Short mmCIF file of N, CA, C and O in Angstrom, two decimals:
data_model
loop_
_atom_site.label_atom_id
_atom_site.label_comp_id
_atom_site.label_asym_id
_atom_site.label_seq_id
_atom_site.Cartn_x
_atom_site.Cartn_y
_atom_site.Cartn_z
N MET A 1 9.80 -17.50 5.75
CA MET A 1 8.37 -17.01 5.82
C MET A 1 7.46 -18.09 6.30
O MET A 1 6.65 -18.65 5.54
N ASP A 2 7.55 -18.42 7.53
CA ASP A 2 6.80 -19.55 8.06
C ASP A 2 5.75 -19.08 9.04
O ASP A 2 5.22 -19.88 9.85
N LYS A 3 5.36 -17.80 9.09
CA LYS A 3 4.49 -17.24 10.04
C LYS A 3 3.06 -17.08 9.44
O LYS A 3 2.46 -16.13 9.86
N GLY A 4 2.72 -17.86 8.59
CA GLY A 4 1.37 -17.75 7.92
C GLY A 4 1.42 -17.28 6.63
O GLY A 4 2.47 -16.82 6.00
N PRO A 5 0.27 -17.15 5.87
CA PRO A 5 0.27 -16.74 4.52
C PRO A 5 0.67 -15.21 4.35
O PRO A 5 0.42 -14.42 5.26
N VAL A 6 1.41 -14.98 3.14
CA VAL A 6 1.74 -13.67 2.84
C VAL A 6 1.09 -13.25 1.52
O VAL A 6 1.06 -14.02 0.54
N ILE A 7 0.49 -12.01 1.50
CA ILE A 7 -0.01 -11.40 0.30
C ILE A 7 0.96 -10.47 -0.29
O ILE A 7 1.45 -9.57 0.38
N PHE A 8 1.33 -10.64 -1.53
CA PHE A 8 2.31 -9.75 -2.21
C PHE A 8 1.41 -8.99 -3.25
O PHE A 8 0.60 -9.51 -3.93
N PHE A 9 1.57 -7.65 -3.14
CA PHE A 9 0.69 -6.78 -4.03
C PHE A 9 1.56 -5.68 -4.58
O PHE A 9 2.62 -5.30 -4.16
N ASP A 10 0.95 -5.13 -5.72
CA ASP A 10 1.53 -3.85 -6.29
C ASP A 10 1.47 -2.71 -5.45
O ASP A 10 0.35 -2.22 -5.20
N GLY A 11 2.54 -2.25 -4.88
CA GLY A 11 2.61 -1.29 -3.75
C GLY A 11 2.16 0.10 -4.26
O GLY A 11 1.92 0.94 -3.46
N VAL A 12 2.21 0.29 -5.59
CA VAL A 12 1.79 1.70 -6.07
C VAL A 12 0.38 1.81 -6.67
O VAL A 12 -0.03 2.85 -6.93
N CYS A 13 -0.25 0.68 -6.72
CA CYS A 13 -1.63 0.54 -7.20
C CYS A 13 -2.64 0.97 -6.19
O CYS A 13 -2.72 0.32 -5.09
N ASN A 14 -3.39 1.87 -6.44
CA ASN A 14 -4.53 2.42 -5.61
C ASN A 14 -5.49 1.29 -5.16
O ASN A 14 -5.93 1.04 -4.15
N LEU A 15 -5.90 0.50 -6.23
CA LEU A 15 -6.81 -0.70 -6.05
C LEU A 15 -6.08 -1.73 -5.18
O LEU A 15 -6.85 -2.14 -4.26
N CYS A 16 -4.96 -2.02 -5.47
CA CYS A 16 -4.28 -2.95 -4.56
C CYS A 16 -4.12 -2.54 -3.21
O CYS A 16 -4.31 -3.36 -2.22
N ASN A 17 -3.74 -1.31 -3.02
CA ASN A 17 -3.61 -0.88 -1.58
C ASN A 17 -4.98 -0.77 -0.95
O ASN A 17 -5.08 -0.98 0.30
N GLY A 18 -6.05 -0.56 -1.58
CA GLY A 18 -7.38 -0.52 -1.04
C GLY A 18 -7.74 -1.96 -0.65
O GLY A 18 -8.32 -2.22 0.37
N ALA A 19 -7.35 -2.91 -1.49
CA ALA A 19 -7.67 -4.31 -1.21
C ALA A 19 -6.92 -4.85 0.06
O ALA A 19 -7.37 -5.46 0.94
N VAL A 20 -5.70 -4.28 0.18
CA VAL A 20 -4.81 -4.63 1.38
C VAL A 20 -5.51 -4.09 2.68
O VAL A 20 -5.66 -4.68 3.64
N GLN A 21 -5.92 -2.81 2.56
CA GLN A 21 -6.67 -2.19 3.75
C GLN A 21 -7.87 -2.92 4.06
O GLN A 21 -8.16 -3.10 5.29
N TYR A 22 -8.63 -3.47 3.06
CA TYR A 22 -9.88 -4.27 3.27
C TYR A 22 -9.49 -5.47 4.00
O TYR A 22 -10.06 -5.93 4.88
N VAL A 23 -8.45 -6.18 3.50
CA VAL A 23 -8.00 -7.48 4.17
C VAL A 23 -7.66 -7.16 5.59
O VAL A 23 -8.05 -7.94 6.48
N ILE A 24 -6.78 -6.18 5.83
CA ILE A 24 -6.43 -5.90 7.23
C ILE A 24 -7.77 -5.70 8.11
O ILE A 24 -7.78 -6.22 9.25
N LYS A 25 -8.69 -4.94 7.57
CA LYS A 25 -9.88 -4.74 8.39
C LYS A 25 -10.65 -5.96 8.66
O LYS A 25 -11.29 -6.04 9.70
N HIS A 26 -10.83 -6.92 7.66
CA HIS A 26 -11.57 -8.16 7.83
C HIS A 26 -10.87 -9.35 8.11
O HIS A 26 -11.30 -10.45 8.11
N ASP A 27 -9.55 -9.29 8.37
CA ASP A 27 -8.71 -10.25 8.82
C ASP A 27 -8.52 -10.32 10.37
O ASP A 27 -7.65 -9.86 10.92
N THR A 28 -9.65 -10.67 11.05
CA THR A 28 -9.84 -10.46 12.43
C THR A 28 -8.88 -11.30 13.28
O THR A 28 -8.47 -11.04 14.41
N LYS A 29 -8.49 -12.49 12.71
CA LYS A 29 -7.42 -13.32 13.29
C LYS A 29 -6.02 -12.95 12.93
O LYS A 29 -5.08 -13.56 13.48
N LYS A 30 -5.83 -11.88 12.15
CA LYS A 30 -4.56 -11.37 11.73
C LYS A 30 -3.59 -12.60 11.32
O LYS A 30 -2.50 -12.62 11.71
N ILE A 31 -4.13 -13.32 10.34
CA ILE A 31 -3.33 -14.40 9.80
C ILE A 31 -2.50 -13.98 8.64
O ILE A 31 -1.39 -14.62 8.37
N PHE A 32 -2.90 -12.92 7.90
CA PHE A 32 -2.07 -12.56 6.75
C PHE A 32 -0.99 -11.46 7.10
O PHE A 32 -1.21 -10.72 7.92
N ARG A 33 0.05 -11.66 6.35
CA ARG A 33 1.14 -10.74 6.45
C ARG A 33 1.26 -10.15 4.98
O ARG A 33 0.55 -10.73 4.09
N PHE A 34 1.94 -9.07 4.67
CA PHE A 34 1.95 -8.32 3.46
C PHE A 34 3.29 -7.88 3.05
O PHE A 34 4.12 -7.66 3.91
N ALA A 35 3.47 -7.87 1.71
CA ALA A 35 4.73 -7.31 1.20
C ALA A 35 4.34 -6.78 -0.19
O ALA A 35 3.65 -7.46 -1.00
N SER A 36 4.96 -5.64 -0.64
CA SER A 36 4.84 -5.12 -1.85
C SER A 36 5.60 -5.93 -2.87
O SER A 36 6.60 -6.48 -2.47
N LEU A 37 5.24 -6.04 -4.03
CA LEU A 37 5.97 -6.75 -5.08
C LEU A 37 7.33 -6.04 -5.36
O LEU A 37 8.40 -6.57 -5.79
N GLN A 38 7.37 -4.75 -5.03
CA GLN A 38 8.51 -3.93 -5.27
C GLN A 38 9.60 -4.14 -4.18
O GLN A 38 10.74 -3.79 -4.37
N SER A 39 9.23 -4.69 -3.03
CA SER A 39 10.01 -4.81 -1.84
C SER A 39 11.08 -5.96 -2.14
O SER A 39 10.94 -6.79 -3.07
N ASP A 40 12.14 -6.00 -1.38
CA ASP A 40 13.07 -7.14 -1.53
C ASP A 40 12.53 -8.43 -1.39
O ASP A 40 12.77 -9.41 -2.19
N SER A 41 11.47 -8.70 -0.41
CA SER A 41 10.90 -9.99 -0.26
C SER A 41 10.05 -10.33 -1.50
O SER A 41 10.02 -11.48 -1.96
N GLY A 42 9.43 -9.24 -1.95
CA GLY A 42 8.51 -9.39 -3.27
C GLY A 42 9.39 -9.79 -4.42
O GLY A 42 9.08 -10.71 -5.14
N GLN A 43 10.51 -9.09 -4.61
CA GLN A 43 11.39 -9.41 -5.81
C GLN A 43 12.00 -10.74 -5.67
O GLN A 43 12.08 -11.49 -6.67
N GLN A 44 12.29 -11.27 -4.46
CA GLN A 44 12.89 -12.57 -4.26
C GLN A 44 11.85 -13.66 -4.65
O GLN A 44 12.17 -14.55 -5.24
N LEU A 45 10.65 -13.39 -4.25
CA LEU A 45 9.60 -14.34 -4.55
C LEU A 45 9.25 -14.43 -6.03
O LEU A 45 9.20 -15.54 -6.54
N LEU A 46 9.26 -13.24 -6.67
CA LEU A 46 9.03 -13.32 -8.11
C LEU A 46 10.15 -13.89 -8.89
O LEU A 46 9.82 -14.72 -9.85
N GLN A 47 11.31 -13.67 -8.44
CA GLN A 47 12.54 -14.27 -9.10
C GLN A 47 12.46 -15.74 -8.94
O GLN A 47 12.63 -16.54 -9.89
N LYS A 48 12.27 -16.16 -7.71
CA LYS A 48 12.23 -17.67 -7.41
C LYS A 48 11.16 -18.49 -8.15
O LYS A 48 11.47 -19.53 -8.59
N ASN A 49 10.12 -17.82 -8.44
CA ASN A 49 9.02 -18.41 -9.17
C ASN A 49 8.82 -17.99 -10.65
O ASN A 49 7.74 -18.30 -11.21
N ALA A 50 9.88 -17.42 -11.27
CA ALA A 50 9.97 -16.93 -12.56
C ALA A 50 8.71 -16.16 -12.92
O ALA A 50 8.15 -16.31 -14.09
N LEU A 51 8.40 -15.27 -12.09
CA LEU A 51 7.30 -14.31 -12.47
C LEU A 51 7.84 -13.03 -12.71
O LEU A 51 9.01 -12.62 -12.38
N PRO A 52 6.99 -12.12 -13.48
CA PRO A 52 7.58 -10.79 -13.98
C PRO A 52 7.99 -10.03 -12.79
O PRO A 52 7.44 -9.83 -11.80
N GLN A 53 9.19 -9.34 -12.78
CA GLN A 53 9.73 -8.63 -11.72
C GLN A 53 9.65 -7.17 -11.90
O GLN A 53 9.86 -6.30 -11.03
N THR A 54 9.11 -6.68 -13.01
CA THR A 54 8.97 -5.26 -13.16
C THR A 54 7.50 -4.91 -13.58
O THR A 54 7.13 -3.81 -13.39
N HIS A 55 6.87 -5.67 -14.32
CA HIS A 55 5.39 -5.44 -14.65
C HIS A 55 4.53 -6.32 -13.93
O HIS A 55 4.42 -7.46 -14.10
N PHE A 56 3.93 -5.64 -12.88
CA PHE A 56 3.12 -6.48 -11.86
C PHE A 56 1.77 -6.66 -12.38
O PHE A 56 1.01 -5.68 -12.38
N THR A 57 1.41 -7.84 -12.65
CA THR A 57 0.07 -8.22 -13.25
C THR A 57 -0.85 -8.97 -12.22
O THR A 57 -1.85 -9.31 -12.65
N SER A 58 -0.28 -9.30 -11.11
CA SER A 58 -1.10 -10.06 -10.08
C SER A 58 -0.72 -9.83 -8.78
O SER A 58 0.44 -9.42 -8.55
N PHE A 59 -1.64 -9.93 -7.90
CA PHE A 59 -1.19 -10.08 -6.54
C PHE A 59 -1.06 -11.50 -6.29
O PHE A 59 -1.65 -12.31 -6.97
N ILE A 60 -0.22 -11.93 -5.31
CA ILE A 60 0.22 -13.23 -5.13
C ILE A 60 0.08 -13.65 -3.60
O ILE A 60 0.24 -12.77 -2.82
N LEU A 61 -0.46 -14.79 -3.44
CA LEU A 61 -0.59 -15.38 -2.06
C LEU A 61 0.35 -16.51 -1.97
O LEU A 61 0.40 -17.50 -2.77
N LEU A 62 1.26 -16.43 -0.97
CA LEU A 62 2.18 -17.53 -0.61
C LEU A 62 1.74 -18.07 0.66
O LEU A 62 1.59 -17.48 1.77
N GLU A 63 1.33 -19.37 0.53
CA GLU A 63 0.70 -20.11 1.64
C GLU A 63 1.17 -21.41 1.74
O GLU A 63 1.12 -22.23 0.66
N ASN A 64 1.75 -21.89 2.75
CA ASN A 64 2.27 -23.28 3.02
C ASN A 64 3.27 -23.65 1.82
O ASN A 64 3.22 -24.66 1.21
N ASP A 65 4.12 -22.61 1.59
CA ASP A 65 5.25 -22.73 0.49
C ASP A 65 4.63 -23.03 -0.95
O ASP A 65 5.29 -23.33 -1.86
N LYS A 66 3.39 -22.69 -1.18
CA LYS A 66 2.66 -22.64 -2.43
C LYS A 66 2.39 -21.28 -2.92
O LYS A 66 1.89 -20.45 -2.16
N VAL A 67 2.51 -21.04 -4.19
CA VAL A 67 2.33 -19.72 -4.78
C VAL A 67 0.92 -19.79 -5.52
O VAL A 67 0.85 -20.64 -6.37
N PHE A 68 0.00 -18.79 -5.15
CA PHE A 68 -1.25 -18.76 -5.90
C PHE A 68 -1.26 -17.32 -6.46
O PHE A 68 -0.90 -16.34 -5.75
N THR A 69 -1.82 -17.20 -7.69
CA THR A 69 -1.68 -15.90 -8.35
C THR A 69 -3.13 -15.56 -8.88
O THR A 69 -4.05 -16.44 -8.83
N LYS A 70 -3.36 -14.30 -9.23
CA LYS A 70 -4.59 -13.88 -9.85
C LYS A 70 -5.88 -14.17 -9.18
O LYS A 70 -5.96 -14.03 -7.86
N SER A 71 -6.77 -14.72 -9.80
CA SER A 71 -8.13 -14.93 -9.15
C SER A 71 -8.18 -16.04 -8.05
O SER A 71 -8.76 -15.88 -7.03
N THR A 72 -7.14 -16.97 -8.25
CA THR A 72 -7.12 -17.98 -7.22
C THR A 72 -6.62 -17.44 -5.93
O THR A 72 -7.19 -17.74 -4.83
N ALA A 73 -5.59 -16.56 -6.00
CA ALA A 73 -5.10 -15.96 -4.77
C ALA A 73 -6.09 -15.09 -4.20
O ALA A 73 -6.32 -15.15 -2.92
N ALA A 74 -6.84 -14.32 -4.94
CA ALA A 74 -7.82 -13.42 -4.43
C ALA A 74 -9.09 -14.19 -3.73
O ALA A 74 -9.46 -13.83 -2.68
N LEU A 75 -9.39 -15.16 -4.45
CA LEU A 75 -10.61 -16.00 -3.76
C LEU A 75 -10.06 -16.79 -2.44
O LEU A 75 -10.84 -16.91 -1.42
N LYS A 76 -8.85 -17.24 -2.47
CA LYS A 76 -8.40 -17.93 -1.33
C LYS A 76 -8.24 -16.93 -0.10
O LYS A 76 -8.62 -17.28 1.05
N VAL A 77 -7.80 -15.74 -0.39
CA VAL A 77 -7.86 -14.74 0.65
C VAL A 77 -9.32 -14.30 1.17
O VAL A 77 -9.61 -14.31 2.40
N ALA A 78 -10.10 -14.17 0.12
CA ALA A 78 -11.51 -13.83 0.52
C ALA A 78 -12.20 -14.82 1.43
O ALA A 78 -13.00 -14.58 2.31
N GLY A 79 -11.84 -16.16 1.11
CA GLY A 79 -12.39 -17.27 1.97
C GLY A 79 -11.99 -17.28 3.30
O GLY A 79 -12.53 -17.92 4.19
N LYS A 80 -10.94 -16.47 3.69
CA LYS A 80 -10.47 -16.46 5.07
C LYS A 80 -10.82 -15.24 5.79
O LYS A 80 -10.40 -15.09 6.97
N LEU A 81 -11.48 -14.35 5.22
CA LEU A 81 -11.98 -13.02 5.91
C LEU A 81 -13.34 -13.14 6.44
O LEU A 81 -14.03 -14.08 6.31
N THR A 82 -13.64 -12.04 7.23
CA THR A 82 -14.98 -12.06 7.90
C THR A 82 -15.89 -11.27 6.90
O THR A 82 -15.41 -10.45 6.14
N GLY A 83 -17.15 -11.56 7.15
CA GLY A 83 -18.17 -10.69 6.35
C GLY A 83 -18.53 -11.41 4.98
O GLY A 83 -18.23 -12.63 4.76
N VAL A 84 -19.35 -10.69 4.41
CA VAL A 84 -19.96 -11.09 3.04
C VAL A 84 -18.95 -11.48 2.05
O VAL A 84 -19.14 -12.49 1.25
N VAL A 85 -17.79 -10.83 2.08
CA VAL A 85 -16.77 -11.09 0.99
C VAL A 85 -16.39 -12.52 1.03
O VAL A 85 -15.96 -13.13 0.04
N ARG A 86 -16.50 -13.20 2.18
CA ARG A 86 -16.08 -14.63 2.39
C ARG A 86 -16.83 -15.48 1.24
O ARG A 86 -16.40 -16.47 0.82
N LEU A 87 -18.07 -15.03 1.03
CA LEU A 87 -18.90 -15.86 0.10
C LEU A 87 -18.35 -15.95 -1.28
O LEU A 87 -18.72 -16.91 -2.14
N LEU A 88 -17.55 -14.88 -1.70
CA LEU A 88 -16.83 -15.03 -2.99
C LEU A 88 -16.07 -16.22 -3.21
O LEU A 88 -15.84 -16.68 -4.37
N TYR A 89 -15.50 -16.92 -2.24
CA TYR A 89 -14.81 -18.07 -2.30
C TYR A 89 -15.46 -19.14 -3.17
O TYR A 89 -14.94 -19.91 -3.87
N GLY A 90 -16.88 -19.09 -3.07
CA GLY A 90 -17.67 -19.99 -3.95
C GLY A 90 -17.29 -19.95 -5.48
O GLY A 90 -17.50 -20.99 -6.03
N PHE A 91 -16.77 -18.95 -6.01
CA PHE A 91 -16.40 -18.78 -7.28
C PHE A 91 -15.28 -19.68 -7.65
O PHE A 91 -14.87 -19.70 -8.87
N ILE A 92 -14.52 -20.25 -6.69
CA ILE A 92 -13.42 -21.09 -6.99
C ILE A 92 -13.77 -22.31 -7.91
O ILE A 92 -12.92 -22.90 -8.52
N ILE A 93 -15.04 -22.59 -7.97
CA ILE A 93 -15.53 -23.72 -8.77
C ILE A 93 -15.59 -23.28 -10.24
O ILE A 93 -15.52 -24.21 -11.07
N VAL A 94 -15.52 -22.00 -10.51
CA VAL A 94 -15.44 -21.51 -11.90
C VAL A 94 -14.06 -21.83 -12.48
O VAL A 94 -13.15 -21.65 -11.74
N PRO A 95 -13.93 -22.39 -13.62
CA PRO A 95 -12.61 -22.69 -14.15
C PRO A 95 -11.73 -21.46 -14.12
O PRO A 95 -12.08 -20.27 -14.44
N ALA A 96 -10.43 -21.67 -13.84
CA ALA A 96 -9.44 -20.55 -13.65
C ALA A 96 -9.32 -19.73 -14.83
O ALA A 96 -9.17 -18.46 -14.79
N PHE A 97 -9.32 -20.37 -16.01
CA PHE A 97 -9.23 -19.52 -17.25
C PHE A 97 -10.31 -18.48 -17.43
O PHE A 97 -10.04 -17.43 -18.00
N ILE A 98 -11.54 -18.83 -16.85
CA ILE A 98 -12.56 -17.87 -16.91
C ILE A 98 -12.34 -16.76 -15.92
O ILE A 98 -12.52 -15.52 -16.16
N ARG A 99 -12.09 -17.26 -14.71
CA ARG A 99 -11.90 -16.14 -13.55
C ARG A 99 -10.76 -15.30 -13.90
O ARG A 99 -10.76 -14.11 -13.62
N ASP A 100 -9.60 -15.84 -14.52
CA ASP A 100 -8.37 -15.04 -14.71
C ASP A 100 -8.70 -14.07 -15.94
O ASP A 100 -8.02 -13.08 -15.91
N ALA A 101 -9.54 -14.44 -16.77
CA ALA A 101 -9.97 -13.46 -17.80
C ALA A 101 -10.54 -12.16 -17.31
O ALA A 101 -10.13 -11.08 -17.67
N VAL A 102 -11.41 -12.33 -16.28
CA VAL A 102 -12.07 -11.23 -15.70
C VAL A 102 -10.86 -10.37 -14.85
O VAL A 102 -10.81 -9.27 -14.86
N TYR A 103 -10.18 -11.24 -14.12
CA TYR A 103 -8.99 -10.67 -13.32
C TYR A 103 -8.12 -9.87 -14.28
O TYR A 103 -7.74 -8.77 -13.89
N ASN A 104 -7.69 -10.47 -15.35
CA ASN A 104 -6.70 -9.72 -16.22
C ASN A 104 -7.40 -8.40 -16.82
O ASN A 104 -6.60 -7.50 -16.99
N PHE A 105 -8.71 -8.40 -17.09
CA PHE A 105 -9.27 -7.24 -17.60
C PHE A 105 -9.11 -6.13 -16.60
O PHE A 105 -8.66 -4.90 -16.90
N ILE A 106 -9.46 -6.42 -15.39
CA ILE A 106 -9.37 -5.44 -14.22
C ILE A 106 -7.91 -5.04 -14.06
O ILE A 106 -7.69 -3.84 -13.98
N ALA A 107 -7.02 -6.03 -14.07
CA ALA A 107 -5.60 -5.73 -13.86
C ALA A 107 -5.03 -4.79 -14.91
O ALA A 107 -4.27 -3.91 -14.61
N ARG A 108 -5.40 -4.90 -16.21
CA ARG A 108 -4.99 -4.12 -17.26
C ARG A 108 -5.54 -2.71 -17.16
O ARG A 108 -4.84 -1.65 -17.60
N ASN A 109 -6.62 -2.49 -16.56
CA ASN A 109 -7.23 -1.15 -16.52
C ASN A 109 -7.17 -0.53 -15.06
O ASN A 109 -7.61 0.62 -14.85
N ARG A 110 -6.42 -1.18 -14.09
CA ARG A 110 -6.49 -0.74 -12.71
C ARG A 110 -5.90 0.66 -12.57
O ARG A 110 -6.50 1.55 -11.77
N TYR A 111 -4.87 0.96 -13.21
CA TYR A 111 -4.10 2.31 -13.03
C TYR A 111 -5.06 3.35 -13.57
O TYR A 111 -5.17 4.48 -13.10
N LYS A 112 -5.72 2.98 -14.83
CA LYS A 112 -6.56 3.99 -15.51
C LYS A 112 -7.73 4.42 -14.52
O LYS A 112 -8.23 5.40 -14.53
N TRP A 113 -8.40 3.25 -14.03
CA TRP A 113 -9.67 3.41 -13.21
C TRP A 113 -9.45 3.91 -11.85
O TRP A 113 -10.15 4.67 -11.33
N PHE A 114 -8.43 3.50 -11.22
CA PHE A 114 -8.18 3.73 -9.77
C PHE A 114 -6.99 4.57 -9.46
O PHE A 114 -6.80 5.03 -8.39
N GLY A 115 -6.07 4.76 -10.38
CA GLY A 115 -4.87 5.57 -10.37
C GLY A 115 -3.79 4.78 -9.66
O GLY A 115 -3.81 3.62 -9.32
N LYS A 116 -2.71 5.56 -9.52
CA LYS A 116 -1.42 4.85 -8.89
C LYS A 116 -0.75 5.99 -8.12
O LYS A 116 -0.84 7.15 -8.28
N GLN A 117 0.11 5.60 -7.20
CA GLN A 117 0.83 6.36 -6.25
C GLN A 117 2.37 6.46 -6.78
O GLN A 117 2.63 5.61 -7.59
N GLU A 118 3.07 7.45 -6.30
CA GLU A 118 4.43 7.57 -6.67
C GLU A 118 5.30 6.59 -5.87
O GLU A 118 6.29 6.19 -6.51
N SER A 119 4.90 6.16 -4.80
CA SER A 119 5.70 5.16 -4.07
C SER A 119 4.86 4.23 -3.28
O SER A 119 3.57 4.38 -3.14
N CYS A 120 5.32 3.27 -2.75
CA CYS A 120 4.58 2.24 -2.14
C CYS A 120 4.12 2.76 -0.77
O CYS A 120 4.68 3.61 -0.14
N MET A 121 3.00 2.22 -0.20
CA MET A 121 2.47 2.63 1.05
C MET A 121 3.35 2.21 2.17
O MET A 121 4.02 1.30 2.11
N ILE A 122 3.32 3.09 3.14
CA ILE A 122 4.10 2.86 4.38
C ILE A 122 3.15 2.47 5.44
O ILE A 122 2.21 3.26 5.78
N PRO A 123 3.29 1.29 6.09
CA PRO A 123 2.41 0.85 7.11
C PRO A 123 2.47 1.70 8.40
O PRO A 123 3.55 2.22 8.65
N THR A 124 1.41 1.88 9.03
CA THR A 124 1.35 2.53 10.29
C THR A 124 2.24 1.75 11.33
O THR A 124 2.44 0.54 11.20
N PRO A 125 2.67 2.29 12.37
CA PRO A 125 3.50 1.58 13.40
C PRO A 125 2.73 0.41 13.94
O PRO A 125 3.31 -0.58 14.17
N GLU A 126 1.34 0.55 13.98
CA GLU A 126 0.64 -0.64 14.62
C GLU A 126 0.54 -1.76 13.59
O GLU A 126 0.45 -2.91 14.08
N LEU A 127 0.69 -1.55 12.29
CA LEU A 127 0.68 -2.55 11.34
C LEU A 127 2.00 -3.04 10.85
O LEU A 127 2.18 -4.05 10.16
N LYS A 128 3.11 -2.37 11.25
CA LYS A 128 4.45 -2.66 10.68
C LYS A 128 4.84 -4.08 10.97
O LYS A 128 5.49 -4.57 10.08
N ASN A 129 4.50 -4.77 11.93
CA ASN A 129 4.89 -6.19 12.20
C ASN A 129 4.15 -7.12 11.21
O ASN A 129 4.54 -8.15 11.11
N ARG A 130 3.19 -6.64 10.43
CA ARG A 130 2.50 -7.62 9.53
C ARG A 130 3.03 -7.40 8.08
O ARG A 130 2.58 -7.95 7.16
N PHE A 131 4.03 -6.43 7.90
CA PHE A 131 4.55 -6.16 6.61
C PHE A 131 6.07 -6.68 6.61
O PHE A 131 6.80 -6.43 7.52
N LEU A 132 6.33 -7.41 5.57
CA LEU A 132 7.74 -7.78 5.28
C LEU A 132 8.57 -6.61 4.49
O LEU A 132 7.79 -5.78 3.83
N ASN A 133 9.72 -6.73 4.58
CA ASN A 133 10.64 -5.71 3.83
C ASN A 133 10.99 -6.27 2.43
O ASN A 133 11.02 -7.34 2.22
#
């Protein structure tokens, strides 16, 4: 996985899928690649880093062989996108325990608020090369 940063996300979560679609739209340099946490690549990453393999509580950013989770991952991604969302990176100065408390609250309620799908999203043919298996 040496072709740039990879975002791992809960493939059945509507909020997570919406976030991936947002990143795709605002990643004009096409630096990010994607994989669901349910995929083989996602499961290998979770296992390697002793992260939960069945209860997905975070999206994860793998960048330069470093794993970032929760709010840190989200802010690092936001900082590389175009548009106003890039300004959110400024919140990186807030201590992680505070940022992650907000992140965890949203994560606990995401299925209730945004719903969930029966299966992971399937990328369009144009996007297929940006998704890992």
